XYZ file of C-alpha atoms in Angstrom:
734
model
C 0.023 -0.134 -0.051
C 1.228 3.541 -0.842
C 2.265 5.633 2.198
C -0.336 8.196 1.022
C -3.703 6.297 0.611
C -4.791 9.538 -1.248
C -1.794 10.035 -3.163
C -1.457 10.309 -6.994
C -1.170 7.209 -8.977
C 1.082 8.706 -11.582
C 4.840 9.365 -10.753
C 7.281 11.706 -11.994
C 10.930 10.564 -12.829
C 13.698 13.231 -12.624
C 15.649 13.656 -15.863
C 13.718 10.993 -17.919
C 12.247 12.267 -21.221
C 9.603 13.888 -21.715
C 9.743 15.505 -18.249
C 12.004 18.437 -17.939
C 13.439 20.261 -14.827
C 10.913 20.483 -12.019
C 7.796 20.496 -14.150
C 5.499 17.586 -14.608
C 6.177 15.395 -17.620
C 3.841 15.215 -20.357
C 3.350 13.316 -23.761
C 5.094 14.811 -26.665
C 2.730 16.752 -29.125
C 2.025 15.367 -32.526
C 3.530 18.554 -34.252
C 7.135 18.043 -32.616
C 9.663 16.110 -34.865
C 11.158 13.716 -32.271
C 13.740 12.475 -34.702
C 15.007 15.816 -35.568
C 15.203 16.663 -32.090
C 17.237 13.652 -31.146
C 19.578 14.148 -34.131
C 20.085 17.773 -33.208
C 21.068 17.090 -29.526
C 23.332 14.211 -30.353
C 25.060 16.098 -32.945
C 25.664 19.013 -30.650
C 27.065 16.523 -28.203
C 29.466 15.189 -30.796
C 30.545 18.617 -31.798
C 31.336 19.447 -28.102
C 33.112 16.269 -27.709
C 35.108 16.821 -30.772
C 36.089 20.411 -30.038
C 37.189 19.536 -26.570
C 35.380 22.526 -25.146
C 33.950 22.312 -21.687
C 30.825 24.501 -21.599
C 29.159 22.846 -18.768
C 28.650 24.101 -15.232
C 29.112 21.818 -12.326
C 25.786 20.789 -10.612
C 25.713 18.601 -7.603
C 22.197 17.369 -7.679
C 20.130 18.547 -10.752
C 16.941 19.816 -9.730
C 17.703 19.957 -5.993
C 20.283 22.661 -6.477
C 17.679 25.095 -7.406
C 18.932 25.798 -10.896
C 17.123 25.015 -14.240
C 18.327 24.168 -17.592
C 19.028 27.003 -20.183
C 16.086 27.380 -22.231
C 18.328 27.086 -25.351
C 19.236 23.655 -24.444
C 15.509 22.588 -24.170
C 14.353 23.704 -27.650
C 17.307 24.259 -29.853
C 15.009 26.020 -32.387
C 17.993 28.067 -34.123
C 19.829 25.087 -35.267
C 19.164 23.666 -38.794
C 19.158 19.939 -38.667
C 18.512 19.492 -42.518
C 22.262 20.100 -43.125
C 23.327 16.713 -41.818
C 21.411 13.607 -42.737
C 21.515 11.245 -39.570
C 19.080 8.512 -38.891
C 18.045 8.384 -35.199
C 18.931 4.438 -34.934
C 22.444 5.318 -36.254
C 22.654 8.412 -34.057
C 21.757 6.279 -30.769
C 24.715 3.777 -31.834
C 27.208 6.627 -32.267
C 26.133 8.192 -29.029
C 26.740 4.935 -27.110
C 30.131 4.441 -28.826
C 31.234 7.961 -27.786
C 29.906 7.256 -24.276
C 32.161 4.255 -24.137
C 35.139 5.989 -25.367
C 34.982 9.351 -23.968
C 33.858 8.252 -20.437
C 30.630 9.518 -18.469
C 28.635 12.162 -20.193
C 28.899 15.798 -19.759
C 26.799 17.388 -16.997
C 23.795 19.424 -17.908
C 24.330 23.101 -18.805
C 23.183 25.211 -15.870
C 22.512 28.845 -15.726
C 23.773 30.707 -12.616
C 22.069 33.833 -12.749
C 18.334 34.526 -13.864
C 17.726 38.164 -14.802
C 13.943 37.736 -14.890
C 11.165 35.227 -14.929
C 10.902 33.479 -18.233
C 7.681 32.236 -19.890
C 8.774 28.723 -19.446
C 9.567 29.256 -15.772
C 6.391 30.881 -15.304
C 4.309 28.077 -16.712
C 6.452 25.504 -14.577
C 5.788 27.265 -11.354
C 2.052 27.553 -12.305
C 2.015 23.809 -12.707
C 3.693 23.093 -9.418
C 1.486 25.532 -7.503
C -1.862 24.517 -9.001
C -1.449 20.576 -8.948
C -3.397 20.153 -5.873
C -6.651 18.287 -5.444
C -7.021 15.755 -8.108
C -6.068 12.259 -6.739
C -7.472 8.965 -5.951
C -9.480 9.928 -2.876
C -9.646 13.609 -3.007
C -7.155 14.472 -0.474
C -5.441 17.728 -0.933
C -2.549 16.568 1.008
C -1.386 14.010 -1.558
C 2.201 13.909 -2.955
C 2.967 13.277 -6.680
C 6.537 12.185 -6.733
C 8.512 8.968 -6.946
C 10.114 7.340 -4.060
C 13.695 8.179 -3.883
C 14.832 5.976 -0.947
C 16.229 6.815 2.353
C 19.586 8.376 1.276
C 20.009 12.075 0.011
C 21.629 13.075 -2.953
C 24.681 15.269 -2.847
C 22.977 18.347 -3.509
C 20.333 17.852 -1.003
C 21.892 20.257 1.607
C 25.270 21.631 1.466
C 28.049 22.008 -0.998
C 31.373 20.180 -0.386
C 32.742 23.175 1.515
C 29.581 23.359 3.578
C 29.609 19.954 5.149
C 33.308 19.734 6.461
C 32.298 21.004 9.906
C 34.265 19.092 12.551
C 32.677 16.552 14.511
C 32.229 17.712 18.151
C 32.635 14.667 20.605
C 30.709 16.611 23.241
C 27.667 17.214 20.979
C 24.544 15.275 22.261
C 23.753 14.216 18.701
C 27.005 12.324 18.544
C 26.797 10.813 22.107
C 23.251 9.786 21.870
C 22.618 8.819 18.173
C 25.677 8.965 15.803
C 28.329 7.318 17.993
C 26.982 6.079 21.181
C 29.192 4.043 23.340
C 28.374 0.317 22.706
C 28.934 -0.810 26.347
C 26.914 2.105 27.920
C 24.319 1.502 25.477
C 24.039 -2.325 26.290
C 23.986 -1.599 30.026
C 21.335 0.876 29.744
C 19.139 -1.449 27.631
C 19.504 -4.194 30.103
C 18.566 -1.729 32.974
C 15.481 -0.557 30.926
C 14.375 -4.142 30.381
C 14.355 -4.636 34.152
C 12.415 -1.471 34.684
C 15.162 -0.021 36.851
C 15.251 3.884 36.854
C 17.138 6.178 39.000
C 14.975 8.962 40.108
C 15.975 12.616 40.695
C 13.470 15.253 41.940
C 14.279 18.892 41.790
C 12.436 22.305 41.927
C 11.777 24.221 38.738
C 11.689 27.986 39.210
C 8.246 29.449 38.648
C 6.752 25.934 37.384
C 6.855 23.387 40.164
C 8.903 20.239 40.266
C 10.706 17.986 37.787
C 11.161 14.399 38.024
C 14.153 13.083 36.085
C 14.485 9.301 35.376
C 17.596 7.666 34.086
C 18.274 4.016 33.366
C 20.572 3.461 36.195
C 20.450 1.458 39.453
C 20.116 3.706 42.401
C 17.868 5.417 44.983
C 15.645 8.352 44.417
C 17.649 11.744 45.089
C 16.051 15.044 45.711
C 17.981 18.081 44.872
C 17.492 21.885 45.312
C 17.406 22.872 41.599
C 17.436 21.373 38.107
C 21.139 21.884 37.745
C 22.896 24.002 35.074
C 20.639 25.619 32.567
C 21.318 26.534 29.152
C 22.476 30.294 29.025
C 22.842 30.990 25.367
C 22.405 29.579 21.960
C 25.955 28.713 21.731
C 25.492 26.075 24.392
C 22.907 24.258 21.890
C 25.433 22.961 19.520
C 23.556 24.291 16.616
C 24.489 23.809 12.938
C 26.006 26.763 11.385
C 23.190 27.034 8.934
C 20.909 27.602 11.834
C 22.920 29.846 14.020
C 22.447 33.138 12.214
C 18.612 32.835 11.779
C 18.124 31.410 15.275
C 20.063 34.577 16.722
C 17.399 36.679 15.027
C 14.500 34.594 16.361
C 15.898 34.232 19.889
C 17.311 37.557 20.958
C 18.007 35.592 24.110
C 16.560 32.645 25.919
C 13.962 33.366 28.533
C 13.817 31.397 31.743
C 11.448 28.811 30.391
C 13.444 28.300 27.214
C 16.802 27.922 29.229
C 15.094 25.438 31.544
C 13.660 23.206 28.924
C 16.604 23.437 26.259
C 18.799 21.302 28.781
C 16.590 18.283 28.334
C 15.309 18.832 24.688
C 18.943 19.457 23.273
C 20.294 16.529 25.249
C 17.671 14.111 23.495
C 15.891 13.393 26.866
C 12.117 12.495 26.773
C 9.899 15.261 28.165
C 6.469 15.535 29.534
C 5.621 19.134 29.801
C 2.073 19.838 31.142
C 2.317 23.633 31.492
C 1.750 25.024 28.104
C -0.427 28.325 27.947
C -1.217 30.929 25.313
C 1.539 33.143 26.888
C 4.451 30.750 26.418
C 3.005 28.801 23.257
C 5.362 30.641 20.953
C 8.498 29.973 22.840
C 7.777 26.242 23.274
C 7.050 26.083 19.356
C 10.322 27.958 18.580
C 12.192 25.737 20.881
C 10.977 22.516 19.527
C 11.139 23.497 16.012
C 14.709 24.695 16.276
C 15.622 21.191 17.745
C 13.739 19.530 15.178
C 15.732 21.283 12.324
C 19.087 20.989 14.225
C 18.483 17.299 14.184
C 17.367 17.008 10.653
C 20.382 19.013 9.330
C 22.990 17.104 11.445
C 21.543 13.807 10.068
C 21.446 14.734 6.530
C 24.850 16.437 6.555
C 26.376 13.306 7.981
C 24.989 11.042 5.366
C 26.282 13.448 2.438
C 29.639 13.823 4.112
C 29.890 10.015 4.464
C 28.824 9.614 0.761
C 31.781 11.821 -0.261
C 34.122 9.949 1.885
C 32.982 6.544 0.393
C 33.505 8.024 -3.076
C 37.115 9.091 -2.216
C 37.926 5.760 -0.507
C 36.123 3.346 -2.687
C 39.216 0.981 -2.821
C 39.192 0.623 1.011
C 36.695 -2.348 1.448
C 37.020 -2.423 5.191
C 35.434 1.207 5.538
C 32.153 0.870 7.442
C 29.974 4.146 7.967
C 26.662 3.548 9.689
C 24.653 6.703 9.585
C 21.101 5.981 8.612
C 17.921 4.318 9.348
C 15.594 2.232 7.357
C 13.824 5.172 5.838
C 14.331 8.969 5.438
C 11.633 10.615 7.772
C 13.562 11.474 11.048
C 11.135 13.958 12.762
C 7.242 13.480 13.372
C 5.160 16.338 14.757
C 1.729 15.584 15.838
C -0.605 18.640 15.774
C -4.297 19.363 16.459
C -5.164 21.469 13.581
C -4.131 22.721 10.104
C -3.461 26.102 11.701
C -1.168 24.579 14.237
C 0.711 23.197 11.221
C 0.953 26.588 9.644
C 2.505 28.050 12.727
C 4.919 25.322 12.934
C 6.007 25.583 9.327
C 6.051 29.356 9.598
C 8.652 29.080 12.521
C 10.721 26.467 10.716
C 10.743 28.694 7.652
C 11.981 31.591 9.840
C 14.815 29.515 11.347
C 16.146 28.196 7.957
C 15.283 31.106 5.485
C 15.250 28.808 2.362
C 15.606 30.420 -1.060
C 12.871 28.500 -2.706
C 9.715 26.755 -1.355
C 7.990 24.527 -3.754
C 4.231 24.069 -3.522
C 3.954 26.972 -1.209
C 0.916 28.469 -2.853
C -0.756 24.978 -2.737
C 0.118 24.923 1.021
C -1.415 28.451 1.504
C -4.537 27.540 -0.453
C -5.358 24.478 1.545
C -3.981 25.273 4.910
C -4.105 29.008 5.553
C -7.383 30.758 6.420
C -7.105 34.358 7.478
C -10.642 35.188 8.092
C -11.588 35.770 11.766
C -14.330 33.279 12.620
C -14.991 34.123 16.389
C -15.819 37.091 18.414
C -13.881 38.690 21.091
C -15.939 37.284 23.856
C -14.572 33.864 23.246
C -11.754 32.784 25.634
C -8.241 33.335 24.668
C -7.334 29.563 24.588
C -10.261 28.690 22.353
C -9.355 31.439 19.733
C -5.674 30.184 19.824
C -6.774 26.660 19.207
C -9.635 27.121 16.601
C -8.622 30.366 14.758
C -7.750 29.887 11.319
C -8.191 26.350 9.631
C -9.384 24.200 12.393
C -9.522 21.072 10.195
C -8.277 18.069 12.289
C -7.762 15.694 9.343
C -4.347 16.325 7.675
C -0.812 14.974 6.979
C 1.982 16.796 5.199
C 5.583 15.754 4.288
C 8.442 18.338 3.977
C 11.584 17.720 2.151
C 14.625 19.786 2.765
C 17.243 20.511 0.203
C 20.255 22.904 0.198
C 18.168 25.918 -1.007
C 14.636 24.476 -1.015
C 11.687 23.503 0.999
C 9.338 21.076 -0.763
C 5.852 20.827 0.657
C 3.696 17.952 0.086
C 6.622 15.531 -0.415
C 6.036 11.905 -0.342
C 6.479 10.526 3.183
C 9.218 8.257 1.972
C 11.116 11.241 0.554
C 10.207 13.658 3.424
C 12.660 14.748 6.266
C 9.731 15.976 8.522
C 6.294 14.716 8.702
C 3.352 17.083 10.102
C 0.118 15.252 10.702
C -3.044 15.288 12.972
C -3.505 11.943 14.574
C -6.514 11.080 12.569
C -4.783 12.054 9.308
C -1.897 9.964 10.184
C -4.042 7.067 11.185
C -5.819 7.137 7.804
C -2.341 7.157 6.050
C -1.339 3.967 7.843
C -4.408 2.380 6.533
C -6.939 -0.264 7.579
C -6.878 -2.561 10.319
C -6.071 -5.433 7.992
C -2.236 -5.968 8.502
C -1.675 -6.924 4.895
C -2.987 -3.335 3.607
C -1.292 -1.277 6.321
C 1.692 0.778 5.434
C 3.633 2.173 8.516
C 7.244 1.636 7.278
C 7.592 5.580 7.107
C 7.577 5.616 10.683
C 10.261 3.049 11.120
C 13.228 5.579 11.523
C 11.540 8.527 13.481
C 14.045 9.681 15.899
C 12.355 12.692 17.225
C 8.417 13.007 17.837
C 7.009 16.056 19.018
C 3.344 16.118 20.301
C 2.151 19.725 20.732
C -1.219 20.597 22.436
C -1.598 17.181 23.565
C -4.816 18.293 25.499
C -6.476 19.254 22.269
C -5.618 15.764 20.890
C -7.264 14.211 24.064
C -10.486 15.957 23.092
C -10.125 14.623 19.608
C -9.506 10.945 19.947
C -6.542 9.829 22.081
C -6.816 6.205 20.726
C -5.273 7.513 17.503
C -2.218 8.850 19.430
C -1.694 5.573 21.206
C -2.321 3.642 17.860
C 0.600 5.903 16.259
C 2.957 5.207 19.058
C 2.393 1.444 18.758
C 3.569 1.580 15.174
C 6.626 3.663 15.760
C 10.208 2.228 15.092
C 9.051 -1.120 13.961
C 11.050 -3.270 11.565
C 9.926 -2.257 8.052
C 8.212 -4.739 5.860
C 9.857 -3.501 2.727
C 13.425 -2.536 2.055
C 12.511 0.397 -0.241
C 16.149 1.096 -1.574
C 17.758 1.017 1.868
C 21.430 0.188 2.070
C 21.590 -1.924 5.017
C 25.338 -1.444 5.190
C 24.859 2.074 6.214
C 22.063 1.380 8.834
C 22.920 2.017 12.386
C 23.404 -1.213 14.626
C 20.744 -0.202 17.024
C 18.192 -0.054 14.171
C 19.041 -3.460 13.081
C 18.692 -4.656 16.636
C 15.228 -3.338 16.967
C 16.443 -0.929 19.774
C 15.370 2.343 17.933
C 12.465 2.915 20.319
C 14.944 3.103 23.029
C 16.931 6.072 21.297
C 13.981 8.003 20.226
C 13.150 11.183 21.768
C 9.473 11.979 22.595
C 8.572 15.628 23.470
C 5.008 15.715 24.957
C 3.685 19.226 25.366
C 0.074 19.911 27.178
C -1.876 22.374 29.020
C -2.305 20.050 31.792
C -1.486 16.520 32.751
C -3.822 13.527 32.433
C -3.726 9.820 33.319
C -3.560 9.057 29.461
C -0.437 11.230 29.108
C 1.127 9.516 32.299
C 0.378 6.058 30.598
C 2.227 7.303 27.526
C 5.100 8.325 29.571
C 5.331 5.096 31.359
C 4.594 2.737 28.381
C 6.181 4.346 25.481
C 9.089 6.634 26.678
C 12.101 4.455 27.246
C 14.885 6.707 26.249
C 18.305 5.602 27.309
C 19.211 9.276 27.644
C 16.400 9.506 30.414
C 12.977 11.093 30.700
C 11.670 14.106 32.504
C 8.364 14.949 33.897
C 7.409 18.594 34.884
C 4.712 18.660 37.608
C 3.110 22.119 37.943
C 1.918 23.648 41.248
C -1.577 24.954 41.244
C -3.245 27.564 43.468
C -6.644 26.202 42.406
C -9.454 27.444 40.219
C -11.621 27.679 43.197
C -9.778 30.940 44.321
C -10.386 33.322 41.455
C -13.962 32.790 40.238
C -14.811 36.536 40.748
C -17.961 35.461 42.632
C -18.787 34.083 46.250
C -20.453 30.747 45.718
C -20.928 27.875 47.893
C -18.859 24.963 46.408
C -19.320 21.534 47.828
C -17.088 18.457 46.834
C -18.433 15.050 47.661
C -16.030 12.130 47.856
C -17.145 8.548 47.274
C -15.154 5.316 47.639
C -14.027 3.478 44.521
C -11.992 0.302 44.841
C -10.444 0.028 41.274
C -10.289 2.068 38.251
C -12.188 -0.464 36.309
C -15.156 -0.309 38.610
C -15.072 3.574 39.035
C -17.849 4.470 36.488
C -20.218 1.952 38.085
C -19.430 3.273 41.528
C -19.789 7.028 40.286
C -23.243 6.252 38.700
C -24.388 4.410 41.960
C -23.435 7.380 44.161
C -24.966 10.041 41.853
C -28.361 8.180 41.572
C -28.528 7.568 45.287
C -27.351 10.785 46.485
C -27.764 13.588 44.098
C -30.916 12.443 42.043
C -33.136 12.248 45.492
C -32.237 15.604 46.611
C -32.707 17.024 42.972
C -36.237 15.270 42.828
C -37.248 16.835 46.145
C -36.345 20.395 44.925
C -38.437 20.013 41.828
C -41.482 18.904 43.812
C -41.065 21.580 46.424
C -41.107 24.473 44.345
C -41.939 25.539 40.617
C -38.644 27.562 40.491
C -36.180 26.066 43.075
C -35.789 23.006 40.931
C -35.163 24.693 37.757
C -31.876 25.868 36.134
C -29.814 22.724 37.288
C -26.848 22.240 34.845
C -25.337 18.688 35.182
C -21.744 18.718 33.783
C -20.446 15.331 32.451
C -16.935 14.746 31.012
C -17.533 11.274 29.392
C -19.727 10.891 26.517
C -20.433 7.219 27.710
C -21.539 8.552 31.054
C -23.640 11.235 29.267
C -25.569 8.373 27.287
C -25.873 6.407 30.508
C -27.574 9.448 32.260
C -29.489 10.607 29.512
C -31.214 7.040 29.406
C -31.576 7.105 33.200
C -33.527 10.543 32.943
C -35.667 9.071 30.143
C -36.495 5.764 31.577
C -36.204 5.733 35.461
C -39.372 6.248 37.445
C -37.333 8.365 40.060
C -36.839 11.156 37.324
C -40.186 10.959 35.497
C -41.286 14.413 37.030
C -37.926 15.982 36.003
C -37.933 17.702 32.423
C -34.545 17.894 30.960
C -32.524 18.601 27.761
C -29.241 17.482 26.570
C -26.238 18.998 24.685
C -23.354 16.971 23.547
C -20.646 17.284 20.975
C -22.922 15.322 18.570
C -26.060 17.515 19.040
C -27.071 19.303 16.034
C -27.153 23.100 15.797
C -30.864 23.075 15.787
C -31.308 20.818 18.788
C -28.598 23.031 20.710
C -30.645 26.062 20.137
C -33.836 24.526 21.232
C -32.245 22.823 24.385
C -30.726 26.340 25.387
C -34.061 28.091 24.747
C -36.085 25.621 26.823
C -33.632 25.697 29.770
C -33.520 29.472 29.929
C -37.299 29.840 29.845
C -37.480 27.021 32.546
C -39.411 24.667 30.369
C -36.643 22.277 31.082
C -35.472 21.999 34.669
C -32.351 20.091 33.969
C -29.710 20.352 31.178
C -27.165 17.646 30.624
C -23.927 19.163 29.257
C -20.669 17.306 28.144
C -17.112 18.536 28.525
C -16.394 17.984 24.762
C -19.386 20.086 23.741
C -17.943 22.898 25.818
C -14.342 22.462 24.541
C -15.427 22.744 20.750
C -18.195 25.291 21.230
C -17.835 27.374 24.393
C -21.561 28.043 24.557
C -22.782 30.855 26.764
C -25.776 29.129 28.623
C -28.173 31.345 30.356
C -30.451 30.497 33.116
C -28.068 28.534 35.279
C -29.081 28.520 39.052
C -27.226 25.407 40.265
C -24.428 23.233 38.774
C -23.823 19.425 39.399
C -20.486 18.008 38.254
C -20.935 14.458 37.600
C -17.174 14.385 37.152
C -14.519 17.282 37.404
C -13.266 18.816 34.109
C -9.768 18.049 32.917
C -9.215 21.664 31.844
C -9.433 24.011 35.006
C -10.422 26.836 32.735
C -13.831 25.116 32.126
C -14.433 25.092 35.985
C -14.012 28.886 36.027
C -16.200 29.387 32.962
C -19.021 27.170 34.084
C -19.074 27.868 37.801
C -17.908 31.546 37.781
C -19.156 32.342 34.354
C -22.633 30.781 34.166
C -23.576 31.187 37.830
C -21.836 34.489 37.964
C -23.985 35.650 34.996
C -27.181 34.683 36.728
C -26.209 36.502 39.856
C -25.218 39.698 37.738
C -28.729 39.560 36.120
C -30.536 39.202 39.313
C -32.038 35.883 38.559
C -30.842 34.230 41.797
C -29.609 35.401 45.183
C -26.119 34.452 46.367
C -27.241 31.927 48.807
C -29.386 30.240 46.164
C -26.472 29.455 43.780
C -24.277 26.453 44.426
C -22.093 23.834 43.124
C -21.841 20.124 44.019
C -18.928 17.948 42.519
C -18.423 14.266 43.159
C -14.983 12.821 42.816
C -12.879 9.872 43.821
C -9.294 9.143 44.533
C -8.780 8.450 40.686
C -9.550 12.061 39.931
C -6.423 13.328 41.887
C -4.910 15.215 38.972
C -8.180 17.047 38.102
C -8.990 17.720 41.820
C -5.409 19.287 42.279
C -5.981 21.835 39.350
C -9.361 22.840 40.890
C -8.758 22.996 44.647
C -4.903 23.480 44.637
C -1.922 21.532 45.223
C -1.862 22.253 48.832
C -5.510 21.030 49.431
C -5.678 17.911 47.290
C -3.764 15.505 49.515
C -5.937 16.234 52.689
C -9.261 15.984 50.582
C -8.287 12.461 49.296
C -6.825 11.136 52.650
C -9.523 12.786 55.223
C -10.906 10.192 57.571
C -13.277 12.396 59.302
C -15.710 12.960 56.432
C -16.307 12.877 52.771
C -17.752 16.371 52.281
C -15.757 19.523 51.653
C -17.197 23.066 51.344
C -15.590 26.235 50.085
C -16.934 29.666 49.764
């Protein structure tokens, strides 16, 4: 199966007639005299050989150098072929004879300077920019190029003088990937297989605590600080190509960047659950800089070794292992196309490429400049959903010396940008015979940005992708196994892969990923943020009651929660409805899980204990018309209860009016939602005079499995006592 299920079926071969340069190949028109064309070209070649003139200009990699053939060489219309009578078959034989006698053919003539855009160049650029949406499945992200194999050509990045940078033995790239110590690597792999990690805990200024785990035998150590921070860009061991643009982007490293750069550029796994709209740009710049630095070092090492092998071709004992099975080395999982645009803009600013192929196609299909939301929407909502919020995309980026090529085929790409859904569809169906995930076999750095947004989409897709990372490929795909690093051949690539997980908050799903799929021999780091609690800055004084129920296991927790809710909350709710026509109205029941939502909706519909309670419901799957009806009936009092899911609030951020009381069937993952529902909905009702202060209230139920959610809402200092309190299971805050 092709790496892009929606890719084009027609390929494009470089340098093969009739395709020319970077344009798409096409059939020869009937008006062209092909025999005359061949005679003219071969005769010109013979004359050049006979005269001994050397008019060709050296080119390292054809199209990848960014130059195109001289237009006179393409048509040769001024030459008169009738003066010489040469048959095409005889011409072909003469050409082959000269090739054998004279050695390899001359290089193509190249033009070094271009004074203005020619008609031919304009047409070729137009074809590159407009070849977008026609493919097998209609995907606008499909590539239309042949598979080039895992190795770059000489012109892919640097000229010969540009790749002779001395290898730095202290560079983390050398120590971790290029030349790891075999004895140390074997020892760490044995330690990881035995699940033995040495833990070091330290304070992180203005954040909280960090937990660093390294594959060593030892006791847990607590230190005062995180150790030496990165002070400047020179400490990051950047490629020269990145140093100049990076100094423009980073005037100086702020405290957060200096703290995280120590872990990121040392190839340690990182779980950072403290992303915000304020530091989002700093995190993006830092991760994109690291990704580009890794790609450039990897590709330049291969090119340098190619040249070395060519010089020392007679040395049969020379062994240079510098590659993986396939070309892609960096994978970035992002929630929306707009997030992809921001990442690519950052990478472009860091590298400053001279040319960007298919850039117009990228702008047409990814960039959306229209403002869709009003200013009353929260800042985090506008940051996530502004622009193109499509969550089904995948994009390959190929880097050469002067060019960025968007929409490259995965197997020809250096960096893959994708949403979990888009990459899951690219891998293919559940049938193992039809799946294609070989392009993930050599991923060395994976960056998951805005993981909290991916959690609201479908976290199963993220887990599915991690399960298919760094597996042995099913096909060779032109791989030179004599150049593949030994730890790839030994199926140990997952132990050297770096995973960077960035989120607004931490969840059990992310902790599970940290435990299950982060086994880096360089170690792994988890940041734990300290919280004051969402209850302290609501803006209104409302009684908030937290009710704890006992749950013996995580598997039985949904049933225990439902039992507690139906036996404790529902009776009091029923009494309120019966006692007064207004006191029992305006009850919003917030439900984090859709499965729990369905269970409660069925209970309200079918149970005899709720037959006198009118209710409406809003979930992420409710149509716009039904949402408007439910909101209207709830505000007017026709419905006493409204069931409302967390994902519906995440994707829509409705302003629901008429809320007098809030019941939380479960605590929200995002503490911002708590402020918006309790402080926002109830605060609006208080401000409108719909209810008095003593009438408004919140009741939330929780168990010991909700520790992370509870910490963000009540604060780090209070959470332990609420979970361990023996004197009671009810906690009131005002």
